[in-house]
GROMACS .gro file of C-alpha atoms in nm:
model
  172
    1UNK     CA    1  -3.702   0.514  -0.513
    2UNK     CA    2  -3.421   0.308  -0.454
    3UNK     CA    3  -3.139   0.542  -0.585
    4UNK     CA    4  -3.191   0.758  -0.241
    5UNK     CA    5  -3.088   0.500  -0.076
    6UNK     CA    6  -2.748   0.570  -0.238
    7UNK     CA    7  -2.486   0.903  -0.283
    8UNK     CA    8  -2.269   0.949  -0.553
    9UNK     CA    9  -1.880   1.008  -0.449
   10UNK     CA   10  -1.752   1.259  -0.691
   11UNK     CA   11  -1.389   1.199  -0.842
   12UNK     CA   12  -1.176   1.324  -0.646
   13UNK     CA   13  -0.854   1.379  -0.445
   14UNK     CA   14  -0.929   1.194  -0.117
   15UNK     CA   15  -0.711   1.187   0.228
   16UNK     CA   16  -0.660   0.851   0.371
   17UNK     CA   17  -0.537   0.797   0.704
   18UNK     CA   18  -0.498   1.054   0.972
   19UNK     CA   19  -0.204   1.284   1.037
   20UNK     CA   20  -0.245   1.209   1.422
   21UNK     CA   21  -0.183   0.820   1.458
   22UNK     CA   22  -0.356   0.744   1.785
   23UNK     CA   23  -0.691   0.708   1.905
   24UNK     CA   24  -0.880   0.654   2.231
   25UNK     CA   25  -1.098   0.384   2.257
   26UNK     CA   26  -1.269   0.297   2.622
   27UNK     CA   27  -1.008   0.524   2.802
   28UNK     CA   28  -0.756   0.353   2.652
   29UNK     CA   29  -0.517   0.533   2.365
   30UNK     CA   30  -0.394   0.321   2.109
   31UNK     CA   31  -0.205   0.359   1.797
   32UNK     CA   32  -0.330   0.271   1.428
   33UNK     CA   33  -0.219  -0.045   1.258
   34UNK     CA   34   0.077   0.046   1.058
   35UNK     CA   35  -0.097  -0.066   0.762
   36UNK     CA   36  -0.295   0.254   0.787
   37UNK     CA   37   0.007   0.497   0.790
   38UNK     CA   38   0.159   0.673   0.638
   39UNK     CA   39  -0.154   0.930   0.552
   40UNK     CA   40  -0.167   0.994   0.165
   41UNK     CA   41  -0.422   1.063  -0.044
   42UNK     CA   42  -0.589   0.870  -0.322
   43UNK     CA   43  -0.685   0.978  -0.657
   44UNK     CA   44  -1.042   0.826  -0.689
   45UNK     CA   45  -1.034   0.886  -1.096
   46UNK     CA   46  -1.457   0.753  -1.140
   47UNK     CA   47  -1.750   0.844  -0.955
   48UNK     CA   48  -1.941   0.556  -0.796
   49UNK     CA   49  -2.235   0.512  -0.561
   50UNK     CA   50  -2.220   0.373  -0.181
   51UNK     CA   51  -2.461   0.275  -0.006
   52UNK     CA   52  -2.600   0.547   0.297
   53UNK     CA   53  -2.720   0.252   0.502
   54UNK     CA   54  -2.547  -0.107   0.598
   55UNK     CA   55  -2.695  -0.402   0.486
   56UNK     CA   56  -2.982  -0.545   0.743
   57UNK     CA   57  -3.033  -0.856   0.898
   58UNK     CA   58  -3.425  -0.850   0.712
   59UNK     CA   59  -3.205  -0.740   0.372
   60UNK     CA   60  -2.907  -1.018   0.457
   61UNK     CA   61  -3.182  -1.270   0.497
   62UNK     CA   62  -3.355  -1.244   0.200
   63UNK     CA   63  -3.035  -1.307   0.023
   64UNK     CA   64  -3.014  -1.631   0.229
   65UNK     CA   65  -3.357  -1.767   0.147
   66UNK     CA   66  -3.321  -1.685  -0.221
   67UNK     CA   67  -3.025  -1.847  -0.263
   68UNK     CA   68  -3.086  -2.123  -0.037
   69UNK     CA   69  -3.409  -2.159  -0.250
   70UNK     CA   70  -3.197  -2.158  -0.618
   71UNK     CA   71  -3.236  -2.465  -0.794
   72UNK     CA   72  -3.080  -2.359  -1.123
   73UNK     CA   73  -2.694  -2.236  -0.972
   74UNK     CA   74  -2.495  -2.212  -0.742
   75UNK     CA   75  -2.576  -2.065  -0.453
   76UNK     CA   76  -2.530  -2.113  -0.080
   77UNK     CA   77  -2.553  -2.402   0.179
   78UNK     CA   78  -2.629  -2.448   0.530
   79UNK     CA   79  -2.365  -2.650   0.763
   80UNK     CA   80  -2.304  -2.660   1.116
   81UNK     CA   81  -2.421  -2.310   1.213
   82UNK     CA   82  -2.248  -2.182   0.895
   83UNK     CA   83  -2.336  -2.066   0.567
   84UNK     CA   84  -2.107  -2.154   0.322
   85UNK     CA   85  -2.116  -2.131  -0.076
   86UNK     CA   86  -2.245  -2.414  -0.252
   87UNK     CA   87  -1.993  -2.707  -0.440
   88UNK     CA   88  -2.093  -2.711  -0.790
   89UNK     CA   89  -2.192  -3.033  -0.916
   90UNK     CA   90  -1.981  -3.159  -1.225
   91UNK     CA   91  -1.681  -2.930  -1.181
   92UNK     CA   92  -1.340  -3.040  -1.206
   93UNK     CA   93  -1.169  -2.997  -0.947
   94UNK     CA   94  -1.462  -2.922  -0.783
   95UNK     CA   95  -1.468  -2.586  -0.582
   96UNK     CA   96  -1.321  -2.569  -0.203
   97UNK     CA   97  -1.624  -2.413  -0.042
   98UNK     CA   98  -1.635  -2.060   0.072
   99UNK     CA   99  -1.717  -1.906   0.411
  100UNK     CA  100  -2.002  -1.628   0.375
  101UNK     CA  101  -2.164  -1.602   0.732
  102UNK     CA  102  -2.100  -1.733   1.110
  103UNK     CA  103  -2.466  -1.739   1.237
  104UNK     CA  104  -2.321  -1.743   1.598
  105UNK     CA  105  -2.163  -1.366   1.529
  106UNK     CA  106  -2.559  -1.327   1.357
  107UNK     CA  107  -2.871  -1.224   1.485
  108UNK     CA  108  -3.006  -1.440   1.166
  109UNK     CA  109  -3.062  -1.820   1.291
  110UNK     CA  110  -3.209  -2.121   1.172
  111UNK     CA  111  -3.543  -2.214   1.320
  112UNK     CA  112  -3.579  -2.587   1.315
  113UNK     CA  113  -3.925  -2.506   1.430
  114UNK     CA  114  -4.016  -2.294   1.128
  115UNK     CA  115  -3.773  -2.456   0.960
  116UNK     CA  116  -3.633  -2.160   0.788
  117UNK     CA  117  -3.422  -1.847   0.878
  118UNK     CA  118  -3.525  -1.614   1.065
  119UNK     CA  119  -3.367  -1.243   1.247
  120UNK     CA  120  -3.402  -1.260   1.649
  121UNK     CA  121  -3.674  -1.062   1.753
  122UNK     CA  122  -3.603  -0.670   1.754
  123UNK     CA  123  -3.300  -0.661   1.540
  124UNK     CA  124  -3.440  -0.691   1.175
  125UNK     CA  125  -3.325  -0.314   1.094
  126UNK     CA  126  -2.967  -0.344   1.267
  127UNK     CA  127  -2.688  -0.427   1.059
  128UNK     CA  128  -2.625  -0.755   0.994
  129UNK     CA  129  -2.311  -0.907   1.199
  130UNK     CA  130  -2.081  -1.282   1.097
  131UNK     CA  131  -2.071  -1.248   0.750
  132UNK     CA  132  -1.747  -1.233   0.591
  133UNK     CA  133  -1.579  -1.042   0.304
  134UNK     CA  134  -1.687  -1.339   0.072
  135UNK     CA  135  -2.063  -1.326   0.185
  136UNK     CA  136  -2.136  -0.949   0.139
  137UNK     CA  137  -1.888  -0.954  -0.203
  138UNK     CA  138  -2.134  -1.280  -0.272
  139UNK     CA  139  -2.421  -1.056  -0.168
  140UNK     CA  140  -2.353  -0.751  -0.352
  141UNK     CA  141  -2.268  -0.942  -0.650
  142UNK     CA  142  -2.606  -1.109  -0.658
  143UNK     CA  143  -2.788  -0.750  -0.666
  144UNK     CA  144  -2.545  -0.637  -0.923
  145UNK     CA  145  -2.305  -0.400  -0.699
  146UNK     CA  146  -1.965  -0.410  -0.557
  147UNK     CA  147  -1.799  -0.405  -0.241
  148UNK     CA  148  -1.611  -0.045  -0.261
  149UNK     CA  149  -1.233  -0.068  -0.207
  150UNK     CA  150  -1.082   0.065   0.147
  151UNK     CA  151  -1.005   0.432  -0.068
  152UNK     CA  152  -1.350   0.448  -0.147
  153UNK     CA  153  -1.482   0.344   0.157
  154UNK     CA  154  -1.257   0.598   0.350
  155UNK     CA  155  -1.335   0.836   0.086
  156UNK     CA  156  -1.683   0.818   0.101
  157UNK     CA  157  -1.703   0.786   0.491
  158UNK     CA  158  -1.437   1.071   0.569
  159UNK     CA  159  -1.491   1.316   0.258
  160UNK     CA  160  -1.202   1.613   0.148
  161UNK     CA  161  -1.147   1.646   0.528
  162UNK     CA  162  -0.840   1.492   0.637
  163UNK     CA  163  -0.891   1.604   1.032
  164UNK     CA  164  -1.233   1.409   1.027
  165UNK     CA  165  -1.235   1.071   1.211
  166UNK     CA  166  -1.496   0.976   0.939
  167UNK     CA  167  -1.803   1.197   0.999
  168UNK     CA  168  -1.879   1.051   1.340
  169UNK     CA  169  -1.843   1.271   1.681
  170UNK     CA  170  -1.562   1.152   1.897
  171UNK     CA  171  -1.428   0.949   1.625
  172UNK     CA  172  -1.397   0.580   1.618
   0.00000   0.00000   0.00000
């Protein structure tokens, strides 16, 4: 059933931010970009569904070869170890293409054996890696979804509790 694959964040008054604005990473304690302070909270005024799981490299794929495979729209293109968004034909201006995935930041590649994509042995259930904000907005899109905005993401990651670094142990 795909709707477990999803959880419904309630409406809601949500903290975003932390009160304390440093963090240790590797031994090292930094402070939080200032674009993440002052804490506040956010008034998430509809419900809406996230995701519990990130997008694979199998799922990411898929995308690829369907849209590589489109005849009949726009879709995507392959150049130079890139995958970009496709011009389309007839437009005027036409369209400055659009970064949607670095396939040297992937563990998706192109196989001029196979000649195809394909997800380097091992890591077709890790989240994928190189695509940018366009590609997974392009990707979500195509399955009709949304890319939640940084409230709703923090809201649905970190919940009511403002002390929580997100629900992970240790934090970051």
């Amino acid at each position: 059933d795909p709707d477990e694959n999803y959880v419904e964040i309630p409406v809601g008054v949500y903290p975003i931010a932390k009160p304390d604005t440093t963090f240790v990473l590797d031994g090292d304690t930094l402070r939080v970009d200032a674009s993440e302070e002052p804490p506040h909270l956010a008034d998430i005024r509809k419900a809406f569904r996230i995701s519990k799981y990130e997008v694979t490299n199998f799922w990411y794929l898929n995308y690829l070869e369907s849209e590589l495979a489109a005849e009949d729209k726009p879709a995507i293109q392959f150049i130079g170890q890139a995958i970009w968004s496709r011009d389309t034909l007839g437009t005027v201006p036409p369209p400055t293409p659009v970064l949607f995935c670095l396939l040297a930041e992937s563990k998706i590649f192109y196989s001029l054996d196979d000649e195809r994509f394909v997800v380097e042995a091992g890591y077709d259930d890790h989240p994928v890696t190189g695509v940018t904000w366009d590609g997974a907005s392009a990707y979500a899109l195509t399955y009709g979804m949304r890319l939640p905005t940084e409230a709703e993401w923090e809201a649905a990651a970190r919940g009511t509790d403002a002390s929580l670094d997100y629900p992970f142990p240790g934090g970051v």
